[in-house]
Amino acid sequence: MTNIFKKIDKPLFFITIFMFLFGLIMIFSASYVKAINSLGNAYYYLIRQGVILFICFIVFLILIKFPIKVYKKFYKTIMFIAIALLILVYFFGNISNGARSWFALPYFNLQPSELVKIAIIIFMAVYYDNKKENMKGYKVALFPFVFIAIIFGLIVIQPDLGSALIILFMTMIIFFSVPLVPEVKKSVSKIILITITLLSVAVVILVLSGKTTLYEYQIQRLNFLNPCSRYTETGTGYQICNSYIAINNGGLFGVGIGNSTQKYLYLPEAYTDFIFPVIVEELGLITGIIILLIYAYIIFRILSIAKRSYNLTNGLICYGVAAYMFVHIFINLGGVLGLLPLTGVPLPFLSYGGSYALSLTVALTLVQRVNIETYSQNQREKLKKI
């Protein structure tokens, strides 16, 4: 393990640990009011998230030893297992917040859609590396989107539009990171543009005709540009307006850790989706800006590892993980700030939840594994020159 630690990206490793631990503290601060009122135990969510993070660390210690070639060997199996889990959760999953997205396990609920995101990153990275010498037509280039479409549909019918949108945006970023020949890129771009246009027209027609398949609460979330017009406990603006209040209360330096007023059941998801406004209320806007800068630094480190990688699979894995994190951050903060519709997307490192913490740990472990292999390759090349 000492040899492995020498080869990992240490700035990324330590900043990851810091963010997970900071998130644990803020989860406790944001959740203890609800924990006392609902469960009679102020430490309930703190203990559960602490155990989850311990499990995540064990997972890191195990997976960091597996070379990327193992994933290259089983990438198709990983994808089929991911799709199978989505099918099983549709029939046997538990309903939470109106969506059948979870398997109830003894200690926490497992959300397959989170693990599926990692499966997609691995599948696309390996596929495009395998086909890089035969990427002469748009059919070969677009083949992974057959699986993406199936996954997208299975997640939409749960319904979990937040995860579906993340998968859509994430896969597009990965795809455009693939070095395609100009002719194929031009053909594919036309197909994507036509597909997006047709889907957009279809959505507009459905909405105008009143025959949209969206649920009522999903339609109401489209009111995000004027959320306070629905400021009632059942209205869609309730959470966002209380988010605004929390951020305004915090000012530059905050009211002090543990002193948030909005977590007193004004923000129903204070320790999950809406943890960022609670952090800003307690620690101030400056802390909120620092968090954004830390996110930017983490993504920068991941992209740096991608740039140094010596093969396409490793590079695309890193680009995929960077896209995965960026889209989560963008959609979560866009929702809580009223810039986008609410989707129930967790914020990396900071939101409570076992499935996402585990998925994020696996993703970052893959990035560290890429760095290890790049380091080893560079060492071998240095020895050859001696």
Short mmCIF file of C-alpha atoms in Angstrom, two decimals:
data_model
loop_
_atom_site.label_atom_id
_atom_site.label_comp_id
_atom_site.label_asym_id
_atom_site.label_seq_id
_atom_site.Cartn_x
_atom_site.Cartn_y
_atom_site.Cartn_z
CA MET A 1 0.00 0.00 0.00
CA THR A 2 2.96 2.31 0.67
CA ASN A 3 4.09 1.85 -2.93
CA ILE A 4 0.61 2.75 -4.19
CA PHE A 5 0.44 5.86 -1.99
CA LYS A 6 3.67 7.14 -3.58
CA LYS A 7 2.02 7.03 -7.00
CA ILE A 8 -1.39 8.56 -6.32
CA ASP A 9 -2.16 12.23 -6.89
CA LYS A 10 -1.69 13.47 -3.32
CA PRO A 11 -3.31 16.92 -3.67
CA LEU A 12 -6.44 15.26 -5.06
CA PHE A 13 -6.35 12.57 -2.37
CA PHE A 14 -6.08 14.96 0.57
CA ILE A 15 -8.58 17.50 -0.77
CA THR A 16 -11.04 14.63 -1.31
CA ILE A 17 -10.66 13.48 2.31
CA PHE A 18 -11.05 17.07 3.53
CA MET A 19 -14.25 17.58 1.54
CA PHE A 20 -15.79 14.31 2.73
CA LEU A 21 -15.01 15.18 6.38
CA PHE A 22 -16.24 18.76 5.97
CA GLY A 23 -19.40 17.35 4.40
CA LEU A 24 -19.85 15.02 7.38
CA ILE A 25 -19.69 17.97 9.80
CA MET A 26 -22.18 20.00 7.76
CA ILE A 27 -24.53 17.03 7.36
CA PHE A 28 -24.66 16.78 11.16
CA SER A 29 -25.26 20.51 11.51
CA ALA A 30 -28.01 20.49 8.86
CA SER A 31 -29.74 17.28 10.01
CA TYR A 32 -29.79 17.21 13.81
CA VAL A 33 -33.03 19.23 14.09
CA LYS A 34 -34.92 16.78 11.89
CA ALA A 35 -33.17 13.82 13.53
CA ILE A 36 -34.34 14.91 16.99
CA ASN A 37 -37.90 15.66 15.88
CA SER A 38 -38.38 12.57 13.74
CA LEU A 39 -36.13 9.97 15.35
CA GLY A 40 -35.26 11.22 18.81
CA ASN A 41 -31.53 10.92 18.08
CA ALA A 42 -29.58 14.02 17.05
CA TYR A 43 -26.66 11.91 15.83
CA TYR A 44 -28.69 9.56 13.59
CA TYR A 45 -27.61 10.97 10.21
CA LEU A 46 -24.09 11.74 11.43
CA ILE A 47 -23.54 8.12 12.47
CA ARG A 48 -25.03 6.70 9.30
CA GLN A 49 -22.99 8.96 7.03
CA GLY A 50 -19.88 8.24 9.09
CA VAL A 51 -20.36 4.50 8.61
CA ILE A 52 -20.95 5.08 4.89
CA LEU A 53 -17.70 7.03 4.58
CA PHE A 54 -15.84 4.27 6.40
CA ILE A 55 -17.26 1.76 3.89
CA CYS A 56 -16.22 4.09 1.07
CA PHE A 57 -12.66 4.16 2.40
CA ILE A 58 -12.56 0.34 2.47
CA VAL A 59 -13.87 0.30 -1.10
CA PHE A 60 -11.09 2.72 -2.09
CA LEU A 61 -8.42 0.50 -0.50
CA ILE A 62 -9.75 -2.51 -2.42
CA LEU A 63 -10.38 -0.94 -5.84
CA ILE A 64 -7.14 1.05 -5.96
CA LYS A 65 -5.31 -2.27 -6.41
CA PHE A 66 -7.25 -3.22 -9.56
CA PRO A 67 -5.53 -2.09 -12.79
CA ILE A 68 -7.63 -0.46 -15.50
CA LYS A 69 -7.11 -3.53 -17.71
CA VAL A 70 -9.50 -5.43 -15.40
CA TYR A 71 -12.29 -2.99 -16.28
CA LYS A 72 -11.31 -3.22 -19.96
CA LYS A 73 -11.81 -6.97 -19.79
CA PHE A 74 -15.24 -6.81 -18.16
CA TYR A 75 -16.63 -3.50 -19.49
CA LYS A 76 -19.52 -5.18 -21.33
CA THR A 77 -20.44 -7.25 -18.26
CA ILE A 78 -20.40 -4.09 -16.13
CA MET A 79 -22.82 -2.40 -18.54
CA PHE A 80 -25.22 -5.36 -18.65
CA ILE A 81 -25.23 -5.60 -14.84
CA ALA A 82 -26.02 -1.88 -14.65
CA ILE A 83 -28.99 -2.24 -17.01
CA ALA A 84 -30.17 -5.34 -15.13
CA LEU A 85 -30.17 -3.41 -11.84
CA LEU A 86 -32.32 -0.67 -13.39
CA ILE A 87 -34.81 -3.27 -14.61
CA LEU A 88 -34.90 -4.99 -11.21
CA VAL A 89 -35.41 -1.75 -9.30
CA TYR A 90 -38.43 -0.99 -11.50
CA PHE A 91 -40.11 -4.19 -10.27
CA PHE A 92 -38.68 -4.63 -6.78
CA GLY A 93 -37.47 -1.19 -5.73
CA ASN A 94 -38.83 0.94 -2.92
CA ILE A 95 -40.71 4.16 -3.59
CA SER A 96 -39.15 7.28 -2.06
CA ASN A 97 -40.18 10.87 -2.85
CA GLY A 98 -42.45 9.59 -5.60
CA ALA A 99 -39.77 7.59 -7.44
CA ARG A 100 -39.11 3.85 -7.49
CA SER A 101 -35.34 4.27 -7.54
CA TRP A 102 -34.04 2.39 -4.51
CA PHE A 103 -33.27 -1.06 -3.18
CA ALA A 104 -33.85 -1.23 0.57
CA LEU A 105 -30.72 -2.75 2.13
CA PRO A 106 -30.20 -3.51 5.85
CA TYR A 107 -28.26 -0.32 6.54
CA PHE A 108 -28.96 2.08 3.67
CA ASN A 109 -30.87 2.33 0.41
CA LEU A 110 -28.97 1.55 -2.78
CA GLN A 111 -29.75 3.71 -5.82
CA PRO A 112 -28.67 1.84 -8.97
CA SER A 113 -28.81 4.97 -11.15
CA GLU A 114 -25.77 6.34 -9.28
CA LEU A 115 -23.67 3.25 -9.96
CA VAL A 116 -24.89 3.18 -13.56
CA LYS A 117 -23.16 6.53 -14.16
CA ILE A 118 -19.81 4.93 -13.36
CA ALA A 119 -20.63 1.94 -15.57
CA ILE A 120 -21.30 4.33 -18.46
CA ILE A 121 -17.96 6.09 -17.98
CA ILE A 122 -16.09 2.78 -18.03
CA PHE A 123 -18.04 1.41 -21.01
CA MET A 124 -17.60 4.50 -23.19
CA ALA A 125 -13.91 4.85 -22.31
CA VAL A 126 -13.07 1.24 -23.18
CA TYR A 127 -15.32 1.08 -26.26
CA TYR A 128 -13.84 4.15 -27.94
CA ASP A 129 -10.31 2.99 -27.18
CA ASN A 130 -11.04 -0.43 -28.69
CA LYS A 131 -12.58 1.14 -31.79
CA LYS A 132 -10.14 4.02 -32.31
CA GLU A 133 -8.58 2.31 -35.34
CA ASN A 134 -11.98 1.53 -36.86
CA MET A 135 -13.88 4.77 -36.21
CA LYS A 136 -14.69 5.35 -39.87
CA GLY A 137 -18.47 5.66 -39.73
CA TYR A 138 -21.09 7.34 -37.61
CA LYS A 139 -22.72 3.99 -36.75
CA VAL A 140 -19.61 2.78 -34.95
CA ALA A 141 -19.20 6.14 -33.23
CA LEU A 142 -22.80 6.25 -31.99
CA PHE A 143 -23.19 2.60 -30.98
CA PRO A 144 -22.78 3.24 -27.20
CA PHE A 145 -25.82 5.52 -27.35
CA VAL A 146 -28.00 2.45 -27.89
CA PHE A 147 -27.21 1.49 -24.29
CA ILE A 148 -27.42 5.10 -23.14
CA ALA A 149 -30.92 5.41 -24.62
CA ILE A 150 -32.05 2.24 -22.83
CA ILE A 151 -30.62 3.48 -19.53
CA PHE A 152 -32.10 6.95 -20.04
CA GLY A 153 -35.55 5.47 -20.63
CA LEU A 154 -35.37 3.14 -17.62
CA ILE A 155 -34.42 6.03 -15.34
CA VAL A 156 -37.04 8.42 -16.75
CA ILE A 157 -39.86 5.95 -15.99
CA GLN A 158 -38.82 5.62 -12.30
CA PRO A 159 -39.24 8.72 -12.57
CA ASP A 160 -35.83 10.32 -11.86
CA LEU A 161 -35.34 13.13 -14.35
CA GLY A 162 -32.36 14.52 -12.44
CA SER A 163 -30.26 11.38 -12.89
CA ALA A 164 -31.48 11.00 -16.48
CA LEU A 165 -30.35 14.53 -17.36
CA ILE A 166 -26.98 14.00 -15.67
CA ILE A 167 -26.44 10.85 -17.74
CA LEU A 168 -27.42 12.69 -20.92
CA PHE A 169 -25.07 15.63 -20.35
CA MET A 170 -22.26 13.46 -19.00
CA THR A 171 -22.30 11.12 -22.00
CA MET A 172 -22.31 14.03 -24.42
CA ILE A 173 -19.22 15.52 -22.76
CA ILE A 174 -17.43 12.16 -22.86
CA PHE A 175 -18.40 11.65 -26.49
CA PHE A 176 -17.07 15.04 -27.60
CA SER A 177 -13.82 14.24 -25.77
CA VAL A 178 -13.23 11.34 -28.17
CA PRO A 179 -10.78 12.21 -30.99
CA LEU A 180 -12.88 11.52 -34.10
CA VAL A 181 -11.83 12.06 -37.70
CA PRO A 182 -13.40 15.27 -39.14
CA GLU A 183 -15.78 13.43 -41.50
CA VAL A 184 -17.24 11.28 -38.72
CA LYS A 185 -17.44 14.23 -36.32
CA LYS A 186 -19.36 16.24 -38.91
CA SER A 187 -21.83 13.40 -39.58
CA VAL A 188 -22.34 12.71 -35.89
CA SER A 189 -22.84 16.41 -35.07
CA LYS A 190 -25.60 16.60 -37.69
CA ILE A 191 -27.35 13.53 -36.26
CA ILE A 192 -27.13 14.88 -32.71
CA LEU A 193 -28.43 18.32 -33.76
CA ILE A 194 -31.38 16.79 -35.65
CA THR A 195 -32.20 14.47 -32.72
CA ILE A 196 -32.13 17.30 -30.17
CA THR A 197 -34.29 19.49 -32.43
CA LEU A 198 -36.89 16.77 -32.93
CA LEU A 199 -37.01 15.96 -29.21
CA SER A 200 -37.37 19.65 -28.34
CA VAL A 201 -40.23 20.08 -30.81
CA ALA A 202 -41.93 16.95 -29.47
CA VAL A 203 -41.66 18.21 -25.87
CA VAL A 204 -43.09 21.63 -26.82
CA ILE A 205 -46.00 19.99 -28.65
CA LEU A 206 -46.77 17.71 -25.70
CA VAL A 207 -46.65 20.60 -23.22
CA LEU A 208 -48.87 22.84 -25.37
CA SER A 209 -51.34 20.02 -25.96
CA GLY A 210 -51.54 19.20 -22.27
CA LYS A 211 -50.65 15.57 -22.97
CA THR A 212 -47.19 15.59 -21.42
CA THR A 213 -46.27 12.47 -19.49
CA LEU A 214 -44.67 14.53 -16.72
CA TYR A 215 -46.15 14.33 -13.25
CA GLU A 216 -47.86 17.41 -11.82
CA TYR A 217 -45.03 18.11 -9.36
CA GLN A 218 -42.51 17.92 -12.23
CA ILE A 219 -44.50 20.41 -14.31
CA GLN A 220 -44.70 22.78 -11.34
CA ARG A 221 -40.91 22.72 -11.03
CA LEU A 222 -40.70 24.49 -14.40
CA ASN A 223 -41.76 27.59 -12.47
CA PHE A 224 -38.17 27.97 -11.22
CA LEU A 225 -37.69 31.46 -12.74
CA ASN A 226 -40.36 32.92 -10.45
CA PRO A 227 -40.34 30.48 -7.49
CA CYS A 228 -41.67 32.77 -4.76
CA SER A 229 -44.99 33.09 -6.59
CA ARG A 230 -45.73 29.63 -5.16
CA TYR A 231 -44.47 30.24 -1.63
CA THR A 232 -46.62 27.77 0.28
CA GLU A 233 -45.64 24.59 2.10
CA THR A 234 -46.95 22.56 -0.83
CA GLY A 235 -45.86 24.97 -3.57
CA THR A 236 -42.76 24.48 -5.68
CA GLY A 237 -41.27 27.82 -4.60
CA TYR A 238 -41.22 26.94 -0.90
CA GLN A 239 -37.80 25.31 -0.85
CA ILE A 240 -36.14 27.75 -3.23
CA CYS A 241 -37.43 30.83 -1.39
CA ASN A 242 -36.19 29.41 1.90
CA SER A 243 -32.90 28.75 0.16
CA TYR A 244 -32.74 32.45 -0.75
CA ILE A 245 -33.53 33.38 2.85
CA ALA A 246 -30.75 31.12 4.14
CA ILE A 247 -28.17 32.61 1.76
CA ASN A 248 -29.29 36.15 2.61
CA ASN A 249 -29.11 35.41 6.36
CA GLY A 250 -25.54 34.20 6.03
CA GLY A 251 -24.09 37.37 4.58
CA LEU A 252 -20.34 37.30 4.04
CA PHE A 253 -19.26 35.45 7.17
CA GLY A 254 -22.33 33.50 8.30
CA VAL A 255 -24.27 33.24 11.55
CA GLY A 256 -21.99 30.55 12.96
CA ILE A 257 -21.89 26.80 12.56
CA GLY A 258 -25.00 25.18 14.03
CA ASN A 259 -26.94 28.46 14.06
CA SER A 260 -28.90 28.16 10.82
CA THR A 261 -32.60 28.97 11.19
CA GLN A 262 -33.72 27.59 7.83
CA LYS A 263 -32.79 24.02 8.78
CA TYR A 264 -35.56 24.16 11.41
CA LEU A 265 -37.81 22.29 8.98
CA TYR A 266 -38.12 25.27 6.61
CA LEU A 267 -35.84 23.45 4.17
CA PRO A 268 -37.18 19.87 4.05
CA GLU A 269 -34.02 18.55 2.35
CA ALA A 270 -31.52 20.66 4.32
CA TYR A 271 -28.94 17.87 4.66
CA THR A 272 -29.29 16.47 1.13
CA ASP A 273 -30.21 18.59 -1.91
CA PHE A 274 -30.24 21.94 -0.06
CA ILE A 275 -27.14 21.62 2.06
CA PHE A 276 -25.31 24.41 0.20
CA PRO A 277 -27.70 27.19 1.39
CA VAL A 278 -27.32 25.91 4.98
CA ILE A 279 -23.52 26.03 4.64
CA VAL A 280 -23.69 29.60 3.32
CA GLU A 281 -26.09 30.63 6.09
CA GLU A 282 -23.85 29.23 8.81
CA LEU A 283 -20.38 29.93 7.37
CA GLY A 284 -21.05 32.77 4.96
CA LEU A 285 -20.83 33.58 1.28
CA ILE A 286 -17.03 33.59 1.41
CA THR A 287 -17.06 29.93 2.47
CA GLY A 288 -19.52 29.20 -0.34
CA ILE A 289 -17.11 30.76 -2.84
CA ILE A 290 -14.20 28.78 -1.36
CA ILE A 291 -16.21 25.57 -1.85
CA LEU A 292 -16.74 26.45 -5.51
CA LEU A 293 -13.01 27.11 -5.90
CA ILE A 294 -12.23 23.74 -4.31
CA TYR A 295 -14.59 22.07 -6.78
CA ALA A 296 -12.82 23.85 -9.63
CA TYR A 297 -9.44 22.71 -8.29
CA ILE A 298 -10.60 19.08 -7.99
CA ILE A 299 -11.87 19.09 -11.57
CA PHE A 300 -8.63 20.74 -12.69
CA ARG A 301 -6.58 17.98 -11.01
CA ILE A 302 -8.69 15.30 -12.70
CA LEU A 303 -8.29 16.95 -16.11
CA SER A 304 -4.53 17.23 -15.51
CA ILE A 305 -4.39 13.48 -14.83
CA ALA A 306 -6.38 12.89 -18.02
CA LYS A 307 -3.94 14.99 -20.04
CA ARG A 308 -0.94 13.04 -18.70
CA SER A 309 -2.51 9.60 -19.28
CA TYR A 310 -0.86 7.42 -21.91
CA ASN A 311 -3.91 5.78 -23.56
CA LEU A 312 -7.42 6.73 -24.61
CA THR A 313 -9.23 4.55 -22.06
CA ASN A 314 -7.49 6.18 -19.12
CA GLY A 315 -7.96 9.66 -20.51
CA LEU A 316 -11.67 9.19 -21.18
CA ILE A 317 -12.24 7.74 -17.71
CA CYS A 318 -10.83 10.94 -16.22
CA TYR A 319 -12.80 13.17 -18.59
CA GLY A 320 -15.92 11.19 -17.69
CA VAL A 321 -15.37 11.59 -13.95
CA ALA A 322 -14.73 15.32 -14.37
CA ALA A 323 -17.96 15.61 -16.38
CA TYR A 324 -19.81 13.53 -13.77
CA MET A 325 -18.77 15.87 -10.97
CA PHE A 326 -19.29 19.08 -12.96
CA VAL A 327 -22.82 18.19 -14.05
CA HIS A 328 -23.81 17.25 -10.47
CA ILE A 329 -22.47 20.55 -9.16
CA PHE A 330 -24.07 22.58 -11.97
CA ILE A 331 -27.52 21.00 -11.67
CA ASN A 332 -27.61 21.03 -7.85
CA LEU A 333 -26.50 24.65 -7.46
CA GLY A 334 -28.61 25.74 -10.43
CA GLY A 335 -31.64 24.22 -8.68
CA VAL A 336 -31.08 25.64 -5.19
CA LEU A 337 -30.34 29.09 -6.65
CA GLY A 338 -33.48 29.05 -8.79
CA LEU A 339 -31.59 29.07 -12.08
CA LEU A 340 -32.76 25.58 -13.08
CA PRO A 341 -35.71 23.34 -12.15
CA LEU A 342 -35.25 21.31 -8.98
CA THR A 343 -34.20 17.72 -9.71
CA GLY A 344 -33.14 16.26 -6.36
CA VAL A 345 -29.48 15.93 -7.38
CA PRO A 346 -26.93 15.61 -4.54
CA LEU A 347 -23.94 17.93 -4.19
CA PRO A 348 -20.56 16.13 -4.34
CA PHE A 349 -18.97 15.38 -0.94
CA LEU A 350 -21.49 17.50 0.98
CA SER A 351 -24.94 15.93 0.56
CA TYR A 352 -26.11 13.05 2.75
CA GLY A 353 -26.49 9.74 0.95
CA GLY A 354 -24.82 6.36 0.69
CA SER A 355 -25.25 5.57 -3.00
CA TYR A 356 -23.80 8.84 -4.21
CA ALA A 357 -20.90 8.79 -1.74
CA LEU A 358 -20.06 5.25 -2.88
CA SER A 359 -20.37 6.15 -6.55
CA LEU A 360 -18.20 9.24 -6.13
CA THR A 361 -15.59 7.20 -4.26
CA VAL A 362 -15.43 4.63 -7.06
CA ALA A 363 -15.13 7.40 -9.66
CA LEU A 364 -12.27 9.14 -7.85
CA THR A 365 -10.55 5.80 -7.21
CA LEU A 366 -10.56 5.17 -10.96
CA VAL A 367 -8.91 8.55 -11.48
CA GLN A 368 -6.25 7.73 -8.88
CA ARG A 369 -5.67 4.37 -10.55
CA VAL A 370 -5.09 6.16 -13.85
CA ASN A 371 -2.54 8.39 -12.11
CA ILE A 372 -0.79 5.33 -10.64
CA GLU A 373 -0.48 3.71 -14.07
CA THR A 374 0.74 6.94 -15.66
CA TYR A 375 3.37 7.29 -12.93
CA SER A 376 4.50 3.68 -13.45
CA GLN A 377 4.67 4.15 -17.21
CA ASN A 378 6.77 7.28 -16.85
CA GLN A 379 9.14 5.46 -14.49
CA ARG A 380 9.58 2.64 -17.00
CA GLU A 381 10.35 5.12 -19.77
CA LYS A 382 12.95 6.83 -17.59
CA LEU A 383 14.65 3.50 -16.92
CA LYS A 384 14.82 2.77 -20.65
CA LYS A 385 16.69 6.01 -21.24
CA ILE A 386 19.35 5.17 -18.65
#
